Amino acid sequence: MANSAQGKKVLFICLGNICRSPIAEAVFNHILEEQGLAGWEVDSGAIGSWHVGRGPDRRAVSTMKKHNVHMSHKARQLKKTDFNHYDYIFGMDHENISDIKDMAPKTYTASIELFGSYDPQKELLIRDPYYDDDDAGFEKCYEQCLRCSKGFLDSLAK
């Protein structure tokens, strides 16, 4: 992998930081480890404060265990300082992107992007599985995050 893929700071954001964004964080860290990429800082956060301090949804944890992906995270809310600390802030859907931009300070250095824009299968939106009755949405989220993580890293290597 090219040097341009080394040492970035990436923050994943979803509504509550207990489903999609911690899955994205865990999957991205897993891919970094698999590809031997070091020097990255990866975290996730929430638009809202409802779940701050809580661990990920049990279905998210179960899905990550099924795929042997380590997940260790406590929910936190997006902060103003994140906009100048991170190189990339990824939202999971258009509403996340709108909320992220609304929360941004007047000037910032982070690139705010839709994580799904890196999906080679062109599924732009990572649907929120929080209200699902089963694990199927969490499995789909895992698969999308896997594709998007690889797609993003591939884009840096070009």
PDB file of C-alpha atoms in Angstrom:
ATOM      1  CA  MET A   1       0.000   0.000   0.000  1.00  0.00           C
ATOM      2  CA  ALA A   2       1.254   3.479  -0.802  1.00  0.00           C
ATOM      3  CA  ASN A   3       2.620   5.780   1.882  1.00  0.00           C
ATOM      4  CA  SER A   4      -0.415   8.055   1.425  1.00  0.00           C
ATOM      5  CA  ALA A   5      -2.426   5.406   3.287  1.00  0.00           C
ATOM      6  CA  GLN A   6      -0.263   5.767   6.406  1.00  0.00           C
ATOM      7  CA  GLY A   7      -0.988   7.823   9.478  1.00  0.00           C
ATOM      8  CA  LYS A   8      -4.475   9.244   8.884  1.00  0.00           C
ATOM      9  CA  LYS A   9      -7.014  10.165  11.553  1.00  0.00           C
ATOM     10  CA  VAL A  10     -10.532   8.892  10.847  1.00  0.00           C
ATOM     11  CA  LEU A  11     -13.767   9.459  12.770  1.00  0.00           C
ATOM     12  CA  PHE A  12     -17.008   7.603  12.010  1.00  0.00           C
ATOM     13  CA  ILE A  13     -20.300   9.249  12.990  1.00  0.00           C
ATOM     14  CA  CYS A  14     -23.857   7.954  13.237  1.00  0.00           C
ATOM     15  CA  LEU A  15     -26.886   9.060  15.208  1.00  0.00           C
ATOM     16  CA  GLY A  16     -26.261   7.343  18.566  1.00  0.00           C
ATOM     17  CA  ASN A  17     -22.796   5.715  18.285  1.00  0.00           C
ATOM     18  CA  ILE A  18     -23.960   2.255  19.354  1.00  0.00           C
ATOM     19  CA  CYS A  19     -24.631   0.588  15.958  1.00  0.00           C
ATOM     20  CA  ARG A  20     -23.227   1.797  12.645  1.00  0.00           C
ATOM     21  CA  SER A  21     -20.286   3.994  13.651  1.00  0.00           C
ATOM     22  CA  PRO A  22     -18.755   1.583  16.200  1.00  0.00           C
ATOM     23  CA  ILE A  23     -19.129  -1.213  13.632  1.00  0.00           C
ATOM     24  CA  ALA A  24     -17.360   0.986  11.068  1.00  0.00           C
ATOM     25  CA  GLU A  25     -14.617   1.784  13.607  1.00  0.00           C
ATOM     26  CA  ALA A  26     -14.097  -1.888  14.500  1.00  0.00           C
ATOM     27  CA  VAL A  27     -14.135  -3.090  10.888  1.00  0.00           C
ATOM     28  CA  PHE A  28     -11.795  -0.320   9.741  1.00  0.00           C
ATOM     29  CA  ASN A  29      -9.312  -1.128  12.536  1.00  0.00           C
ATOM     30  CA  HIS A  30      -9.547  -4.809  11.577  1.00  0.00           C
ATOM     31  CA  ILE A  31      -8.743  -4.026   7.918  1.00  0.00           C
ATOM     32  CA  LEU A  32      -5.834  -1.773   8.949  1.00  0.00           C
ATOM     33  CA  GLU A  33      -4.414  -4.616  11.006  1.00  0.00           C
ATOM     34  CA  GLU A  34      -4.925  -7.157   8.204  1.00  0.00           C
ATOM     35  CA  GLN A  35      -3.147  -4.864   5.737  1.00  0.00           C
ATOM     36  CA  GLY A  36      -0.322  -4.068   8.147  1.00  0.00           C
ATOM     37  CA  LEU A  37      -1.069  -0.346   8.169  1.00  0.00           C
ATOM     38  CA  ALA A  38       0.223   1.462  11.257  1.00  0.00           C
ATOM     39  CA  GLY A  39       0.034   4.969  12.642  1.00  0.00           C
ATOM     40  CA  TRP A  40      -3.712   5.452  12.215  1.00  0.00           C
ATOM     41  CA  GLU A  41      -6.067   6.989  14.763  1.00  0.00           C
ATOM     42  CA  VAL A  42      -9.616   5.646  14.440  1.00  0.00           C
ATOM     43  CA  ASP A  43     -12.643   6.502  16.568  1.00  0.00           C
ATOM     44  CA  SER A  44     -16.390   6.865  16.329  1.00  0.00           C
ATOM     45  CA  GLY A  45     -18.961   9.213  17.765  1.00  0.00           C
ATOM     46  CA  ALA A  46     -22.587  10.271  17.813  1.00  0.00           C
ATOM     47  CA  ILE A  47     -24.681  13.167  16.649  1.00  0.00           C
ATOM     48  CA  GLY A  48     -26.805  12.922  19.809  1.00  0.00           C
ATOM     49  CA  SER A  49     -25.933  12.368  23.449  1.00  0.00           C
ATOM     50  CA  TRP A  50     -28.509   9.669  24.323  1.00  0.00           C
ATOM     51  CA  HIS A  51     -26.038   6.780  24.634  1.00  0.00           C
ATOM     52  CA  VAL A  52     -22.850   8.561  25.782  1.00  0.00           C
ATOM     53  CA  GLY A  53     -20.768   6.211  27.930  1.00  0.00           C
ATOM     54  CA  ARG A  54     -22.606   3.057  26.833  1.00  0.00           C
ATOM     55  CA  GLY A  55     -21.113   0.175  24.904  1.00  0.00           C
ATOM     56  CA  PRO A  56     -22.316  -0.852  21.445  1.00  0.00           C
ATOM     57  CA  ASP A  57     -25.694  -2.501  20.872  1.00  0.00           C
ATOM     58  CA  ARG A  58     -25.562  -6.213  21.807  1.00  0.00           C
ATOM     59  CA  ARG A  59     -26.445  -7.140  18.207  1.00  0.00           C
ATOM     60  CA  ALA A  60     -23.476  -5.117  16.929  1.00  0.00           C
ATOM     61  CA  VAL A  61     -21.187  -6.889  19.404  1.00  0.00           C
ATOM     62  CA  SER A  62     -22.609 -10.278  18.399  1.00  0.00           C
ATOM     63  CA  THR A  63     -22.075  -9.556  14.706  1.00  0.00           C
ATOM     64  CA  MET A  64     -18.471  -8.486  15.276  1.00  0.00           C
ATOM     65  CA  LYS A  65     -17.775 -11.627  17.348  1.00  0.00           C
ATOM     66  CA  LYS A  66     -19.212 -13.750  14.542  1.00  0.00           C
ATOM     67  CA  HIS A  67     -16.624 -12.249  12.162  1.00  0.00           C
ATOM     68  CA  ASN A  68     -13.750 -12.293  14.695  1.00  0.00           C
ATOM     69  CA  VAL A  69     -13.545  -8.493  14.678  1.00  0.00           C
ATOM     70  CA  HIS A  70     -12.479  -6.911  17.981  1.00  0.00           C
ATOM     71  CA  MET A  71     -14.871  -4.210  19.207  1.00  0.00           C
ATOM     72  CA  SER A  72     -14.137  -2.059  22.240  1.00  0.00           C
ATOM     73  CA  HIS A  73     -15.916   1.279  22.376  1.00  0.00           C
ATOM     74  CA  LYS A  74     -17.900   3.561  24.649  1.00  0.00           C
ATOM     75  CA  ALA A  75     -20.275   5.961  22.930  1.00  0.00           C
ATOM     76  CA  ARG A  76     -19.281   9.592  22.762  1.00  0.00           C
ATOM     77  CA  GLN A  77     -20.669  12.665  21.076  1.00  0.00           C
ATOM     78  CA  LEU A  78     -19.041  14.586  18.221  1.00  0.00           C
ATOM     79  CA  LYS A  79     -17.083  17.594  19.547  1.00  0.00           C
ATOM     80  CA  LYS A  80     -16.019  20.853  17.909  1.00  0.00           C
ATOM     81  CA  THR A  81     -12.350  19.892  18.375  1.00  0.00           C
ATOM     82  CA  ASP A  82     -12.898  16.764  16.236  1.00  0.00           C
ATOM     83  CA  PHE A  83     -13.252  18.914  13.128  1.00  0.00           C
ATOM     84  CA  ASN A  84      -9.626  20.022  13.272  1.00  0.00           C
ATOM     85  CA  HIS A  85      -8.189  16.883  14.839  1.00  0.00           C
ATOM     86  CA  TYR A  86      -9.376  14.299  12.310  1.00  0.00           C
ATOM     87  CA  ASP A  87      -8.454  14.127   8.628  1.00  0.00           C
ATOM     88  CA  TYR A  88     -11.772  12.471   7.725  1.00  0.00           C
ATOM     89  CA  ILE A  89     -15.175  12.502   9.380  1.00  0.00           C
ATOM     90  CA  PHE A  90     -17.484   9.928   7.835  1.00  0.00           C
ATOM     91  CA  GLY A  91     -21.261  10.018   8.194  1.00  0.00           C
ATOM     92  CA  MET A  92     -23.371   6.942   7.561  1.00  0.00           C
ATOM     93  CA  ASP A  93     -26.253   8.663   5.741  1.00  0.00           C
ATOM     94  CA  HIS A  94     -27.255  12.052   4.328  1.00  0.00           C
ATOM     95  CA  GLU A  95     -28.919  13.120   7.577  1.00  0.00           C
ATOM     96  CA  ASN A  96     -25.684  12.399   9.474  1.00  0.00           C
ATOM     97  CA  ILE A  97     -23.735  14.503   6.976  1.00  0.00           C
ATOM     98  CA  SER A  98     -26.193  17.382   7.342  1.00  0.00           C
ATOM     99  CA  ASP A  99     -26.026  17.179  11.154  1.00  0.00           C
ATOM    100  CA  ILE A 100     -22.221  16.954  11.122  1.00  0.00           C
ATOM    101  CA  LYS A 101     -21.972  20.054   8.939  1.00  0.00           C
ATOM    102  CA  ASP A 102     -24.453  21.894  11.197  1.00  0.00           C
ATOM    103  CA  MET A 103     -22.274  21.083  14.219  1.00  0.00           C
ATOM    104  CA  ALA A 104     -19.023  22.135  12.532  1.00  0.00           C
ATOM    105  CA  PRO A 105     -17.164  25.269  13.610  1.00  0.00           C
ATOM    106  CA  LYS A 106     -16.787  28.088  11.076  1.00  0.00           C
ATOM    107  CA  THR A 107     -13.383  26.827   9.992  1.00  0.00           C
ATOM    108  CA  TYR A 108     -12.145  23.252  10.090  1.00  0.00           C
ATOM    109  CA  THR A 109      -9.682  20.993   8.326  1.00  0.00           C
ATOM    110  CA  ALA A 110     -11.468  17.609   8.294  1.00  0.00           C
ATOM    111  CA  SER A 111     -12.955  16.254   5.111  1.00  0.00           C
ATOM    112  CA  ILE A 112     -16.639  15.433   5.824  1.00  0.00           C
ATOM    113  CA  GLU A 113     -17.777  12.569   3.614  1.00  0.00           C
ATOM    114  CA  LEU A 114     -20.425   9.901   3.225  1.00  0.00           C
ATOM    115  CA  PHE A 115     -18.728   6.611   4.115  1.00  0.00           C
ATOM    116  CA  GLY A 116     -20.873   4.778   1.556  1.00  0.00           C
ATOM    117  CA  SER A 117     -19.322   6.832  -1.241  1.00  0.00           C
ATOM    118  CA  TYR A 118     -16.422   4.343  -1.058  1.00  0.00           C
ATOM    119  CA  ASP A 119     -18.644   1.286  -1.579  1.00  0.00           C
ATOM    120  CA  PRO A 120     -17.727  -0.464  -4.851  1.00  0.00           C
ATOM    121  CA  GLN A 121     -21.310  -1.787  -4.943  1.00  0.00           C
ATOM    122  CA  LYS A 122     -22.569   1.843  -4.813  1.00  0.00           C
ATOM    123  CA  GLU A 123     -24.763   1.433  -1.718  1.00  0.00           C
ATOM    124  CA  LEU A 124     -24.351   5.010  -0.528  1.00  0.00           C
ATOM    125  CA  LEU A 125     -26.399   4.787   2.655  1.00  0.00           C
ATOM    126  CA  ILE A 126     -25.580   2.541   5.562  1.00  0.00           C
ATOM    127  CA  ARG A 127     -29.043   1.877   6.944  1.00  0.00           C
ATOM    128  CA  ASP A 128     -29.534   2.160  10.678  1.00  0.00           C
ATOM    129  CA  PRO A 129     -30.343  -1.326  12.056  1.00  0.00           C
ATOM    130  CA  TYR A 130     -31.181  -0.052  15.566  1.00  0.00           C
ATOM    131  CA  TYR A 131     -34.936  -0.658  15.290  1.00  0.00           C
ATOM    132  CA  ASP A 132     -34.614  -4.069  13.620  1.00  0.00           C
ATOM    133  CA  ASP A 133     -35.995  -7.110  15.439  1.00  0.00           C
ATOM    134  CA  ASP A 134     -33.061  -9.320  14.480  1.00  0.00           C
ATOM    135  CA  ASP A 135     -29.367  -9.245  13.529  1.00  0.00           C
ATOM    136  CA  ALA A 136     -29.850  -9.043   9.741  1.00  0.00           C
ATOM    137  CA  GLY A 137     -29.364  -5.270   9.559  1.00  0.00           C
ATOM    138  CA  PHE A 138     -26.206  -5.512  11.643  1.00  0.00           C
ATOM    139  CA  GLU A 139     -24.825  -8.144   9.285  1.00  0.00           C
ATOM    140  CA  LYS A 140     -25.595  -5.877   6.322  1.00  0.00           C
ATOM    141  CA  CYS A 141     -23.924  -2.949   8.117  1.00  0.00           C
ATOM    142  CA  TYR A 142     -20.827  -5.097   8.701  1.00  0.00           C
ATOM    143  CA  GLU A 143     -20.676  -6.068   5.010  1.00  0.00           C
ATOM    144  CA  GLN A 144     -21.088  -2.455   3.872  1.00  0.00           C
ATOM    145  CA  CYS A 145     -18.424  -1.210   6.308  1.00  0.00           C
ATOM    146  CA  LEU A 146     -16.062  -3.924   5.103  1.00  0.00           C
ATOM    147  CA  ARG A 147     -16.481  -2.866   1.464  1.00  0.00           C
ATOM    148  CA  CYS A 148     -16.284   0.862   2.273  1.00  0.00           C
ATOM    149  CA  SER A 149     -13.184   0.447   4.437  1.00  0.00           C
ATOM    150  CA  LYS A 150     -11.362  -1.376   1.660  1.00  0.00           C
ATOM    151  CA  GLY A 151     -12.663   1.111  -0.928  1.00  0.00           C
ATOM    152  CA  PHE A 152     -11.454   4.088   1.096  1.00  0.00           C
ATOM    153  CA  LEU A 153      -8.000   2.589   1.641  1.00  0.00           C
ATOM    154  CA  ASP A 154      -7.779   1.703  -2.046  1.00  0.00           C
ATOM    155  CA  SER A 155      -8.606   5.331  -2.927  1.00  0.00           C
ATOM    156  CA  LEU A 156      -5.653   6.548  -0.835  1.00  0.00           C
ATOM    157  CA  ALA A 157      -3.275   4.178  -2.586  1.00  0.00           C
ATOM    158  CA  LYS A 158      -4.061   5.651  -6.022  1.00  0.00           C
TER     159      LYS A 158
END
